[in-house]
Each structure stands twice: as structure tokens, then as C-alpha cells.
JSON list of C-alpha atoms in Angstrom, two decimals:
[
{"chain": "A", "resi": 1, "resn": "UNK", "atom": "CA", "xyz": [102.94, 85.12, 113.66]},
{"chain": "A", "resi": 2, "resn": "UNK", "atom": "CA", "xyz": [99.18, 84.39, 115.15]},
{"chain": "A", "resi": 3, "resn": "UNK", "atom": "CA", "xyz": [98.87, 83.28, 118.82]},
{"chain": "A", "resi": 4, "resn": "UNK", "atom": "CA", "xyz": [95.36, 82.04, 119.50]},
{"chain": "A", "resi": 5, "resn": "UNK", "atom": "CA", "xyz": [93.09, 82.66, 122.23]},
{"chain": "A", "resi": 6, "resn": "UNK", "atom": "CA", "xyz": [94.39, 79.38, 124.04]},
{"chain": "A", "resi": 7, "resn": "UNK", "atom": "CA", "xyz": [97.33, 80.77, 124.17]},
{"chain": "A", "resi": 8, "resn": "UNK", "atom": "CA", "xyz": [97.26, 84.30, 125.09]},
{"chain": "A", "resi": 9, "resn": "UNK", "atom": "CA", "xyz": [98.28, 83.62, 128.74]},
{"chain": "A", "resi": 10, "resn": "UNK", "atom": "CA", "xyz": [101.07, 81.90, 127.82]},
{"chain": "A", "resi": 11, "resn": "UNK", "atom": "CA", "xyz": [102.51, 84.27, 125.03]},
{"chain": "A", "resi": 12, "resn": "UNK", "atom": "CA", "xyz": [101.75, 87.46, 127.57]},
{"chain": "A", "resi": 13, "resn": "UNK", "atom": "CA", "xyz": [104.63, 85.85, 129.96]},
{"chain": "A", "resi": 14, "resn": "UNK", "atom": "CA", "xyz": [106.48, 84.55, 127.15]},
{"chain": "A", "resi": 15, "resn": "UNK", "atom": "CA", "xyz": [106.39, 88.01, 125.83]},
{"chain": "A", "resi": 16, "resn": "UNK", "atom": "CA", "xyz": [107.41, 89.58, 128.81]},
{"chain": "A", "resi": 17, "resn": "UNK", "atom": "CA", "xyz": [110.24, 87.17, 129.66]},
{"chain": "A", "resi": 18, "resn": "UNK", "atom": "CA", "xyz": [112.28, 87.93, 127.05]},
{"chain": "A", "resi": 19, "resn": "UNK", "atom": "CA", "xyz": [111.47, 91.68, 127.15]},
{"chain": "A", "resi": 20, "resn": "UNK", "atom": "CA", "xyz": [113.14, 91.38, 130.80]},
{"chain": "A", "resi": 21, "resn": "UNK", "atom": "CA", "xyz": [116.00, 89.29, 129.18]},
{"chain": "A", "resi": 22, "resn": "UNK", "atom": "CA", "xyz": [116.41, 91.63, 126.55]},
{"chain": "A", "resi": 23, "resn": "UNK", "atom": "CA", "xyz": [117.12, 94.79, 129.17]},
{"chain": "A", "resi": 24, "resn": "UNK", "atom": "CA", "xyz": [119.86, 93.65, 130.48]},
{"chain": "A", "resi": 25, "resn": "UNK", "atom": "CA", "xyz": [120.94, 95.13, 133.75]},
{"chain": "A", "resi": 26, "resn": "UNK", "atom": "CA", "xyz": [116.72, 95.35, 135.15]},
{"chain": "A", "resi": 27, "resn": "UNK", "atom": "CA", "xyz": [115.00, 92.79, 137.10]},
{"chain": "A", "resi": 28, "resn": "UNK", "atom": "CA", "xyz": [112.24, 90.38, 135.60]},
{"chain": "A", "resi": 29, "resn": "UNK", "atom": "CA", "xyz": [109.13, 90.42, 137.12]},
{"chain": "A", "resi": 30, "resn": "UNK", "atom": "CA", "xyz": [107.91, 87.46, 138.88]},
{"chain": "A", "resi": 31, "resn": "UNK", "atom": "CA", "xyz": [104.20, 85.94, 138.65]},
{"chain": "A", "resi": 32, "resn": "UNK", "atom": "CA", "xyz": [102.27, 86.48, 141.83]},
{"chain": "A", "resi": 33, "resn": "UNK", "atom": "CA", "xyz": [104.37, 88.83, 143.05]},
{"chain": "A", "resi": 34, "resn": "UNK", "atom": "CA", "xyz": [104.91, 92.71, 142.90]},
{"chain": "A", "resi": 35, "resn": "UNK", "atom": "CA", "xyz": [108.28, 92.89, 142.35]},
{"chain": "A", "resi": 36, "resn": "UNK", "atom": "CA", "xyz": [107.99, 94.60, 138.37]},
{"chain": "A", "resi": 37, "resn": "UNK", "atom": "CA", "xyz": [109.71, 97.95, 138.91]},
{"chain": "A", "resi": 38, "resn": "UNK", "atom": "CA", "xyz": [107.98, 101.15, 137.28]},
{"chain": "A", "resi": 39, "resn": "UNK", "atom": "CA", "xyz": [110.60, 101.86, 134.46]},
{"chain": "A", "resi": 40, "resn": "UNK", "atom": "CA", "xyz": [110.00, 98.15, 132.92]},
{"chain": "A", "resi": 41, "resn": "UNK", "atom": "CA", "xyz": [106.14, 98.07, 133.22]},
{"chain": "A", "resi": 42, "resn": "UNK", "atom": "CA", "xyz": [106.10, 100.96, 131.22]},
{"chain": "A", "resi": 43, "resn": "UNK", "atom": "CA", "xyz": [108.55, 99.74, 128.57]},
{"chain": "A", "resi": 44, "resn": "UNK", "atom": "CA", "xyz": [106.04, 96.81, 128.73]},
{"chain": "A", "resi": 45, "resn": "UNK", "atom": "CA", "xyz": [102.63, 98.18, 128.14]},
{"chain": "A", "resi": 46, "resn": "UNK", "atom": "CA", "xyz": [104.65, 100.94, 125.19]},
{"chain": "A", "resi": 47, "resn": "UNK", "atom": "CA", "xyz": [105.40, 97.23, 123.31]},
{"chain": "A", "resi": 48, "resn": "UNK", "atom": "CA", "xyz": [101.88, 95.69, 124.67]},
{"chain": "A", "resi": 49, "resn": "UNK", "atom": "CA", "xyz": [99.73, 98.24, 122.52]},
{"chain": "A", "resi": 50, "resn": "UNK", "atom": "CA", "xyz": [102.08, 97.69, 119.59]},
{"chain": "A", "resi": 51, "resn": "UNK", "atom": "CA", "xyz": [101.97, 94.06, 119.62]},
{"chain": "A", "resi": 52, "resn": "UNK", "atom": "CA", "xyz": [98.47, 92.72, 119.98]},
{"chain": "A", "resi": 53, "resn": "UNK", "atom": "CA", "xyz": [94.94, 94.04, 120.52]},
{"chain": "A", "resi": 54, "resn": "UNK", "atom": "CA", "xyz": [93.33, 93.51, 124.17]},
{"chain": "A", "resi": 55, "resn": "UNK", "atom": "CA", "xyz": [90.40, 93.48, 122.59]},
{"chain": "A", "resi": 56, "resn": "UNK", "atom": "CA", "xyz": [90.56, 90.24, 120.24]},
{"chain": "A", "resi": 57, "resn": "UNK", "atom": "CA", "xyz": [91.32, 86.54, 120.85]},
{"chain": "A", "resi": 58, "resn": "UNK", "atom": "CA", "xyz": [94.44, 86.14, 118.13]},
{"chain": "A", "resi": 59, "resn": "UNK", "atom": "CA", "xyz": [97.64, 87.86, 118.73]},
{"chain": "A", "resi": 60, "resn": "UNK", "atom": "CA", "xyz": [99.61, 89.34, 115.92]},
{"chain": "A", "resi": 61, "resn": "UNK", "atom": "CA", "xyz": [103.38, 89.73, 116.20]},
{"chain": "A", "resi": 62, "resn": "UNK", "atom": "CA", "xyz": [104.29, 92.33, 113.53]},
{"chain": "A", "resi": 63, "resn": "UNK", "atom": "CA", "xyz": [107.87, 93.43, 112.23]},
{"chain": "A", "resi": 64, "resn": "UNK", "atom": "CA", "xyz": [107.35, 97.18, 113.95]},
{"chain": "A", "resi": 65, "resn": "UNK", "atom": "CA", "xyz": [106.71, 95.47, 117.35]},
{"chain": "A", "resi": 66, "resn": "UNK", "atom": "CA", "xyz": [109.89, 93.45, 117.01]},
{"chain": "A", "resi": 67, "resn": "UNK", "atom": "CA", "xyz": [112.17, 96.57, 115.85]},
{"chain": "A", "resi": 68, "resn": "UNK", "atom": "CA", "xyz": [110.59, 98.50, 119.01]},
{"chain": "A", "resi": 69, "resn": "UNK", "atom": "CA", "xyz": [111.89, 95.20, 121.18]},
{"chain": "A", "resi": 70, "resn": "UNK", "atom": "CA", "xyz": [115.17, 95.76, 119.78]},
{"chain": "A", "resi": 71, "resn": "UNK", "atom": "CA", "xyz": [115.15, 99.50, 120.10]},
{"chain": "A", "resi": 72, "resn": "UNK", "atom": "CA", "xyz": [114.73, 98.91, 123.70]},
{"chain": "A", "resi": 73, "resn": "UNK", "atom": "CA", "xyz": [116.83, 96.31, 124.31]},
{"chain": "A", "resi": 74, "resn": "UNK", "atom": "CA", "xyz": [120.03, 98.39, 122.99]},
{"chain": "A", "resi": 75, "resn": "UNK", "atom": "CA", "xyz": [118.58, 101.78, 124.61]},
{"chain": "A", "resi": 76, "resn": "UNK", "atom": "CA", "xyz": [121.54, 104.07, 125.69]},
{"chain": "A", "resi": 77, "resn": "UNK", "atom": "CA", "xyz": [120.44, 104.46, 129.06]},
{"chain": "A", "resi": 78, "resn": "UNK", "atom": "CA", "xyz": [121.02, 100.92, 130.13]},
{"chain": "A", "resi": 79, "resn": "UNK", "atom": "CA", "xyz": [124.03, 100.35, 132.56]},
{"chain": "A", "resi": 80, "resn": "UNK", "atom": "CA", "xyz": [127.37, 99.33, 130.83]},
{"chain": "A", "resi": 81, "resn": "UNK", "atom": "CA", "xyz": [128.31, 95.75, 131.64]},
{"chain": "A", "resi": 82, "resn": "UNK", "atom": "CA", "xyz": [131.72, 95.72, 131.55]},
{"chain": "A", "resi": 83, "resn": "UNK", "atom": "CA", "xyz": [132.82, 97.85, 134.44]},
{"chain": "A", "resi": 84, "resn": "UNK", "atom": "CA", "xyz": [136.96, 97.98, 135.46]},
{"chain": "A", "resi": 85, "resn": "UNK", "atom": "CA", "xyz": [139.67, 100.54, 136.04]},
{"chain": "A", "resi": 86, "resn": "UNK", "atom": "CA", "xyz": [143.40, 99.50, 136.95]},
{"chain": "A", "resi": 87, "resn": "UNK", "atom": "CA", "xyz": [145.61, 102.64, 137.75]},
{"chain": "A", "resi": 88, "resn": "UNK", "atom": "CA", "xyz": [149.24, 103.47, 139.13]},
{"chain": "A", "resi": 89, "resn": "UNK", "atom": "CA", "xyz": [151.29, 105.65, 140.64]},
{"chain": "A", "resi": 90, "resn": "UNK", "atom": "CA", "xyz": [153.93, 107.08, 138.03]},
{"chain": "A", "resi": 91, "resn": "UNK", "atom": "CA", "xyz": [155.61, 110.30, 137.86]},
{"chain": "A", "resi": 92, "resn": "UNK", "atom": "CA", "xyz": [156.11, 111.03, 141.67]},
{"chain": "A", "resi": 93, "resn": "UNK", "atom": "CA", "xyz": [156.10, 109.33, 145.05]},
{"chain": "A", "resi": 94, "resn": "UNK", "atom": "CA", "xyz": [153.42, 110.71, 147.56]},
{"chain": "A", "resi": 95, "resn": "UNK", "atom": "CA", "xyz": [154.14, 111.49, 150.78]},
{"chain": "A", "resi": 96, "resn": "UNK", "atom": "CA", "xyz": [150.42, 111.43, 153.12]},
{"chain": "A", "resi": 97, "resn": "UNK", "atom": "CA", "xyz": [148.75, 113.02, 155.82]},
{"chain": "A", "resi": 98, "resn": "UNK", "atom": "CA", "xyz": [145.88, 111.35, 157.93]},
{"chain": "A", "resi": 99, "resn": "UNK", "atom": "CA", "xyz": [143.15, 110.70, 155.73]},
{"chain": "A", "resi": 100, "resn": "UNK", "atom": "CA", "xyz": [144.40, 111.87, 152.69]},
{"chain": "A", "resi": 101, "resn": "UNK", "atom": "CA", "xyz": [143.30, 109.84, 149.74]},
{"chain": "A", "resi": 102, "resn": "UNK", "atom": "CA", "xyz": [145.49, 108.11, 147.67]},
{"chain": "A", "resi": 103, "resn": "UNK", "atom": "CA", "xyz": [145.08, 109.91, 144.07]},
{"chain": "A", "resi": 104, "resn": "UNK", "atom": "CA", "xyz": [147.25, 107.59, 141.62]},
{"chain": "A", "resi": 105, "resn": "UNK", "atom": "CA", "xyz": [147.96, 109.27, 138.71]},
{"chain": "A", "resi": 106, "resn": "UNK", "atom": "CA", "xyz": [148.38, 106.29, 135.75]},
{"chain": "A", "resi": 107, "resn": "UNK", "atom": "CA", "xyz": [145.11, 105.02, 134.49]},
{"chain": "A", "resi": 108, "resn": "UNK", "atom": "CA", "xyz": [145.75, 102.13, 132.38]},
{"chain": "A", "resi": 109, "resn": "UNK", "atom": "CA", "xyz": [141.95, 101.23, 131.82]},
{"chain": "A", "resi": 110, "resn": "UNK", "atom": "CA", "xyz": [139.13, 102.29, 133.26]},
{"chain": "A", "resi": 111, "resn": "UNK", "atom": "CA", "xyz": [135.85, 100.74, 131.30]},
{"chain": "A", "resi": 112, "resn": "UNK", "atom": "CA", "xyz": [132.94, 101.94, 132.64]},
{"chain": "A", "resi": 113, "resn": "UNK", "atom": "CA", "xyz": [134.41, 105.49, 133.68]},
{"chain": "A", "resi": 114, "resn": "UNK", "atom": "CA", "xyz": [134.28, 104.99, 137.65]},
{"chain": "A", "resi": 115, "resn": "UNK", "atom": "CA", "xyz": [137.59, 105.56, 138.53]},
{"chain": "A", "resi": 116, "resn": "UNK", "atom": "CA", "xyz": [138.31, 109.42, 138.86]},
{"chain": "A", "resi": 117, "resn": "UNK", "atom": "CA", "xyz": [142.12, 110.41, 138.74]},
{"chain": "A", "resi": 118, "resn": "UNK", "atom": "CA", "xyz": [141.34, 114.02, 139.97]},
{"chain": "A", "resi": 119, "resn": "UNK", "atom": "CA", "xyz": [139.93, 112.46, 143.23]},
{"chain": "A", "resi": 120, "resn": "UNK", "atom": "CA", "xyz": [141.39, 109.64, 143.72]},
{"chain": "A", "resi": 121, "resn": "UNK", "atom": "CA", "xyz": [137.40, 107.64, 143.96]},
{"chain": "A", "resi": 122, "resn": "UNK", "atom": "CA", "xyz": [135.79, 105.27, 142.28]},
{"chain": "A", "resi": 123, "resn": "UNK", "atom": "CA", "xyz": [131.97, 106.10, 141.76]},
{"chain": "A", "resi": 124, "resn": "UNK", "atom": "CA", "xyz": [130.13, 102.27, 141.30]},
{"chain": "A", "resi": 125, "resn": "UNK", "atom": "CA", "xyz": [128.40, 103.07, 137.90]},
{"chain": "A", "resi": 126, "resn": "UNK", "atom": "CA", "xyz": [126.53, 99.38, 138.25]},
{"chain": "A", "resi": 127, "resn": "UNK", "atom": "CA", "xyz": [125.58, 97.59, 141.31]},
{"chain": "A", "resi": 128, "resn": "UNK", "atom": "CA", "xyz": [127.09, 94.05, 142.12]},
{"chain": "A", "resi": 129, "resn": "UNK", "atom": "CA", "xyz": [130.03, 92.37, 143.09]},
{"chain": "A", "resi": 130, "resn": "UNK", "atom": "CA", "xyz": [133.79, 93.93, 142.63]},
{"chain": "A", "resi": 131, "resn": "UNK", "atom": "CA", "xyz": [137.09, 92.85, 142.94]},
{"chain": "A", "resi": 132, "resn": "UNK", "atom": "CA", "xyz": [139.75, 95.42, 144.71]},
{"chain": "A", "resi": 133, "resn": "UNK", "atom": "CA", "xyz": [142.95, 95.00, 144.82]},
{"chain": "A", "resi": 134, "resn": "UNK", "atom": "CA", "xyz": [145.52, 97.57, 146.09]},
{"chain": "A", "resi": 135, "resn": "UNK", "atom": "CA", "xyz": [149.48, 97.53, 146.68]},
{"chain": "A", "resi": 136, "resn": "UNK", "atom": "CA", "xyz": [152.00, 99.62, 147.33]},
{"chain": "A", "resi": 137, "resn": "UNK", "atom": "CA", "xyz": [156.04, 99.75, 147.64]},
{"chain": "A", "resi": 138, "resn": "UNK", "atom": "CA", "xyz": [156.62, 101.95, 150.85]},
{"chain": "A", "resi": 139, "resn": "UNK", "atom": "CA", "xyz": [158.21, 102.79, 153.65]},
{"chain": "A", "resi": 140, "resn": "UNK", "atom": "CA", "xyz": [158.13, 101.27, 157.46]},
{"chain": "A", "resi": 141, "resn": "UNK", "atom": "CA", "xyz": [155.02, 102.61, 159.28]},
{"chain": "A", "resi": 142, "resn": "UNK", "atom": "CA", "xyz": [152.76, 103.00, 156.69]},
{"chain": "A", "resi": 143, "resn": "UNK", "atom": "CA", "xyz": [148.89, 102.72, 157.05]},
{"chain": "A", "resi": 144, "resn": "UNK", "atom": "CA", "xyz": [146.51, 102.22, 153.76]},
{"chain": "A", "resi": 145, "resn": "UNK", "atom": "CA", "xyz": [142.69, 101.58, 154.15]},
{"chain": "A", "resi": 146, "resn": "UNK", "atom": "CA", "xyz": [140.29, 100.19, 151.39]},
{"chain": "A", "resi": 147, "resn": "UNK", "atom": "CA", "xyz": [136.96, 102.38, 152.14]},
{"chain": "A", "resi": 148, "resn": "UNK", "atom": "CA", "xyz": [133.67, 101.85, 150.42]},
{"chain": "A", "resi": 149, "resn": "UNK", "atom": "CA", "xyz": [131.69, 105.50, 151.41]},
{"chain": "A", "resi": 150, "resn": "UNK", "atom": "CA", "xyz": [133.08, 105.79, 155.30]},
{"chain": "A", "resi": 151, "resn": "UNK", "atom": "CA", "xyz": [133.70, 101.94, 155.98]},
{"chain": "A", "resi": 152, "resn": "UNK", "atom": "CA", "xyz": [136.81, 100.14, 156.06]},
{"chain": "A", "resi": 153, "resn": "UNK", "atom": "CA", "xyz": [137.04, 96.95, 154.30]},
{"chain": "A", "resi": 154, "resn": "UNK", "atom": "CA", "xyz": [140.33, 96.36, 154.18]},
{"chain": "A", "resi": 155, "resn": "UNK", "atom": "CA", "xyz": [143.68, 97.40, 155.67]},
{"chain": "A", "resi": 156, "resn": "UNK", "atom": "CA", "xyz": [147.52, 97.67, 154.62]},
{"chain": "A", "resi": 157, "resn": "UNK", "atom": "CA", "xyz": [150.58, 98.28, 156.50]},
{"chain": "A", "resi": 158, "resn": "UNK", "atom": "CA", "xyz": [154.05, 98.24, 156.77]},
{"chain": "A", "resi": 159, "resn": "UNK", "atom": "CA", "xyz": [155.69, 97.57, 159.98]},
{"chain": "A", "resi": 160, "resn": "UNK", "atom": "CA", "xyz": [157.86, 100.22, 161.39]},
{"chain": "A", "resi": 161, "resn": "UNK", "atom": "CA", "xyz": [159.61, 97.84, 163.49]},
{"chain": "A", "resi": 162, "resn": "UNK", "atom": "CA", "xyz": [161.74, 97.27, 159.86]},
{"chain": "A", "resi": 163, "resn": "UNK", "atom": "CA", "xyz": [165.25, 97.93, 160.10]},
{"chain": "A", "resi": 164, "resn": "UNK", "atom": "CA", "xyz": [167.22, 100.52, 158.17]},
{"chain": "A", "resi": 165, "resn": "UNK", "atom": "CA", "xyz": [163.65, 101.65, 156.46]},
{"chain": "A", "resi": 166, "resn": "UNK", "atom": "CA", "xyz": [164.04, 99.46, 153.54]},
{"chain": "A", "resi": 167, "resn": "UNK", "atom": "CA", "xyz": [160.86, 99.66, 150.81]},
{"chain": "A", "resi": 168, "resn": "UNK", "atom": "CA", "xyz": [158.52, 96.74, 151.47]},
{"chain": "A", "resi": 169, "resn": "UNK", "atom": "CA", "xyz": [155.82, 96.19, 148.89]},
{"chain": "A", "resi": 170, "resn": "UNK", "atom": "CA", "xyz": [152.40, 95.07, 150.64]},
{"chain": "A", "resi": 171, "resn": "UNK", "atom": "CA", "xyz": [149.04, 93.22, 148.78]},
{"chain": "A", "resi": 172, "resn": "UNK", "atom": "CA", "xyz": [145.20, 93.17, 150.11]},
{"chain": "A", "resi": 173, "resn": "UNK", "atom": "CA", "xyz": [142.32, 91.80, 147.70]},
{"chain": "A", "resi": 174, "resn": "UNK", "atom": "CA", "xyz": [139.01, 91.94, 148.69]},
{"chain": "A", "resi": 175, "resn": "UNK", "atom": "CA", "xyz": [135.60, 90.87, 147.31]},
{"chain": "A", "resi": 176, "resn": "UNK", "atom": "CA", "xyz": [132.60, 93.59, 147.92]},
{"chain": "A", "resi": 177, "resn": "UNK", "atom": "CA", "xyz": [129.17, 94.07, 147.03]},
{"chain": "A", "resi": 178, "resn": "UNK", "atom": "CA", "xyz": [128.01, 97.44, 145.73]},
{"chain": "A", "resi": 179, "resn": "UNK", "atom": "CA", "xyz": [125.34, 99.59, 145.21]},
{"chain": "A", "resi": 180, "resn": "UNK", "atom": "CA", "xyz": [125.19, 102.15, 142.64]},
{"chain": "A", "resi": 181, "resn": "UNK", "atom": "CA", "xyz": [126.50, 105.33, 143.43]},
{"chain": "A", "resi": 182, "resn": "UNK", "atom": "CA", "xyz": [129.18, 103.85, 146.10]},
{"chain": "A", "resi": 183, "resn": "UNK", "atom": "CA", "xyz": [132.50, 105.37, 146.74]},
{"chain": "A", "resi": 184, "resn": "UNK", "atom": "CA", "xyz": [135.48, 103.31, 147.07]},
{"chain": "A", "resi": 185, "resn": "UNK", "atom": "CA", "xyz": [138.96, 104.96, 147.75]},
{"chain": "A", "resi": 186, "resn": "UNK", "atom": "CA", "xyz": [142.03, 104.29, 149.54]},
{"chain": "A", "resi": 187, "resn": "UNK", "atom": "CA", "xyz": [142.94, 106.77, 152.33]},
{"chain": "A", "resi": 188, "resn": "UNK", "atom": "CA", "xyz": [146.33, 106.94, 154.18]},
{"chain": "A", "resi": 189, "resn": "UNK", "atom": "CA", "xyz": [146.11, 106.56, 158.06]},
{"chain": "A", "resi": 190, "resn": "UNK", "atom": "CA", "xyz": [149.37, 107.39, 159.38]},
{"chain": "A", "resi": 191, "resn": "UNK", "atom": "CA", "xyz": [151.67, 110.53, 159.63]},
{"chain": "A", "resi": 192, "resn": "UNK", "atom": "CA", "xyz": [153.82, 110.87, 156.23]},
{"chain": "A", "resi": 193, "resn": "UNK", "atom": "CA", "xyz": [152.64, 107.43, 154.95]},
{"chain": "A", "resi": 194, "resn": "UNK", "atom": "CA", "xyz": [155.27, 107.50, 151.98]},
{"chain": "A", "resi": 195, "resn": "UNK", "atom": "CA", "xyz": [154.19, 105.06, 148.65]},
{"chain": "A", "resi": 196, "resn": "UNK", "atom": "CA", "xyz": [156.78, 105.26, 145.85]},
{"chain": "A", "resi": 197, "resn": "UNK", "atom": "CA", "xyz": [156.24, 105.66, 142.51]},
{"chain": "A", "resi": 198, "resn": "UNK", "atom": "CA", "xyz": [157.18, 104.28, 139.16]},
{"chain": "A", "resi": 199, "resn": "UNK", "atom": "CA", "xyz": [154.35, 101.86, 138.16]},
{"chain": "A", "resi": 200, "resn": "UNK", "atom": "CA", "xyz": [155.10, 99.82, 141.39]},
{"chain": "A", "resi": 201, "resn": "UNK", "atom": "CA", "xyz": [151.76, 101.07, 143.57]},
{"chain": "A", "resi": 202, "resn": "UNK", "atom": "CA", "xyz": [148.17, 100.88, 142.42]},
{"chain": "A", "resi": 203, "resn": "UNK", "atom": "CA", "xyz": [144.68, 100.89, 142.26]},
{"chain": "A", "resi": 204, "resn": "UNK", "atom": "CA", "xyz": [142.51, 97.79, 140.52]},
{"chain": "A", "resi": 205, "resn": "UNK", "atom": "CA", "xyz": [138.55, 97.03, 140.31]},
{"chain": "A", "resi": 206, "resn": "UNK", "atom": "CA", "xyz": [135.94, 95.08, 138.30]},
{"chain": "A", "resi": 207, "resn": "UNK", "atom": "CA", "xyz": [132.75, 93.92, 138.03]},
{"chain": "A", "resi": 208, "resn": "UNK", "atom": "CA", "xyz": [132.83, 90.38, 138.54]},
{"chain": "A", "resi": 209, "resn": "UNK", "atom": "CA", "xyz": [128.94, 89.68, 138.25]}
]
């Protein structure tokens, strides 16, 4: 494909757009502005030199350049799209101490790998906005708190004014925005903050955009 000199503006941001589209996950730069991050200029200028020659008025778009677009849209490193865990808590009822974190043991999916059953946390693998949603079947008295790093976004309880310390099961969704690399647990506030088991308290995130 030629792309004469009356054109070469226009195929240099042309070219660029959809180098930006094609790496999903990195932001596009924008004319007149600085805001082309160091990672995707240099993808850029790699598939610049390949594609045409500074140097001459006609552009050449060869089949190399275009399998070194495609190499880079696919590369490994980019961030996985499709981020969600759901998990429960199955073989045994916990019973809590003051800021102990709520480790549930189930995982039932967990796409994107941020949801650690050892700890209890999910580690935001891509920035954006999540979905949380946490419930429990407990005990009168309990307090739960939805934490992203060392702020509370959300709070559970049960009340202990409840006679005859039936099981009450409690519900809070919340909508957050994340950077990469947050933390988001759920920590137990009270003194032996009992949740019972069986599949009937969990743990659920995703990526919503």
C-alpha cells in the first residue's frame, strides 16, 4: 500500500491510532498534548522504522510491518481484561478477632488471579472500576468491613439486640475505582465475629470497565 506525500500527516496519526487501539489496556496519545506514555512511544518508533522511510515522500506499508503490529498487539505483557474472583466459605465456620481478615476458603473462579485464598486479599491486577459484593450468615453482634488498602468502603453487621442468637444473613455491594496494585479484603471488627460456613458466606469482584 503507497501513501503519498499529501498524505503522510494523515497516515502518521492514522497509523498511530490504531497502534493505541490495538494495545489494549494503554492510553492513546492525544495531538497537542503530552500525554503519550514512554512504553507506547517506543512500541511506536520500533513499528515507525519498519514501516516507512523518514526520508522519502511515499509511504510503504509492507507485510513484516503489519505482522510486527500484530505481534504487539497480542504481547504477553499486556493486562488481562477479564478480571473476577467469587469465593466461599466451605469446610468450617470462622470464629474472628479484631481485625482479622476474612480468608474464605472456596474459590469458585477467580480470572485474572487477584484473589489470594492464603490471605484472604485481592491484589487489583488492572486498574478501573469493580464490583464487591460480600455476605455472610452469622451470629448477633457481628462487624464485617469492605477495605480497599486501610480504607473502609463499606460496612456489615448484625445486630446483637437479636433474640435467642438466631443466624441472620447480611448483603453490602459496592462500586469502587482501583488502581493497580490495590488491596481489597474484608476484616472482622468485633470480638468473636462468628460467619458460618457451608457455601452460605462469600467473597465476589469484577472488573466492570
Amino acid at each position: 500500500m503507497l501513501v503519498h506525500g499529501l498524505f503522510y500527516e494523515e497516515f502518521q496519526k492514522m497509523l498511530l491510532i490504531l497502534l493505541c487501539l490495538s494495545l489494549s489496556g494503554l492510553p492513546c496519545p492525544t495531538y497537542g498534548g503530552n500525554t503519550l506514555q514512554a512504553n507506547v512511544r517506543t512500541k511506536v518508533d520500533l513499528l515507525k522504522s519498519l514501516i516507512y522511510d523518514n526520508t522519502k515522500a511515499t509511504v510503504t506499508l509492507d507485510s513484516s510491518a503489519l505482522k510486527q503490529l500484530i505481534h504487539i498487539s497480542s504481547d504477553s505483557s499486556s493486562p488481562p481484561h477479564r478480571v473476577s474472583f467469587s469465593v466461599n466459605l466451605e469446610s468450617k465456620s470462622l470464629t474472628l478477632g479484631v481485625g482479622q481478615i476474612v480468608k474464605f476458603d472456596a474459590v469458585l473462579t477467580n480470572d485474572g488471579n487477584g484473589y489470594d485464598d492464603r490471605t484472604g486479599v485481592f491484589t487489583c491486577p488492572v486498574a478501573g472500576t469493580y464490583m464487591f459484593v460480600v455476605d455472610a450468615l452469622s451470629y448477633p453482634g457481628l462487624w464485617l468491613f469492605l477495605k480497599v488498602n486501610k480504607k473502609t468502603v463499606a460496612k456489615l453487621h448484625v445486630s446483637a439486640n437479636y433474640k435467642d442468637k438466631p443466624l441472620v444473613q447480611i448483603s453490602r455491594t459496592v462500586i469502587v475505582t482501583l488502581k493497580f496494585g490495590d488491596h481489597v479484603k474484608v476484616e472482622n471488627q468485633g470480638n468473636n465475629g462468628f460467619i458460618n460456613h457451608g457455601l452460605y458466606s462469600g467473597f465476589t469482584g469484577f472488573l466492570l470497565y
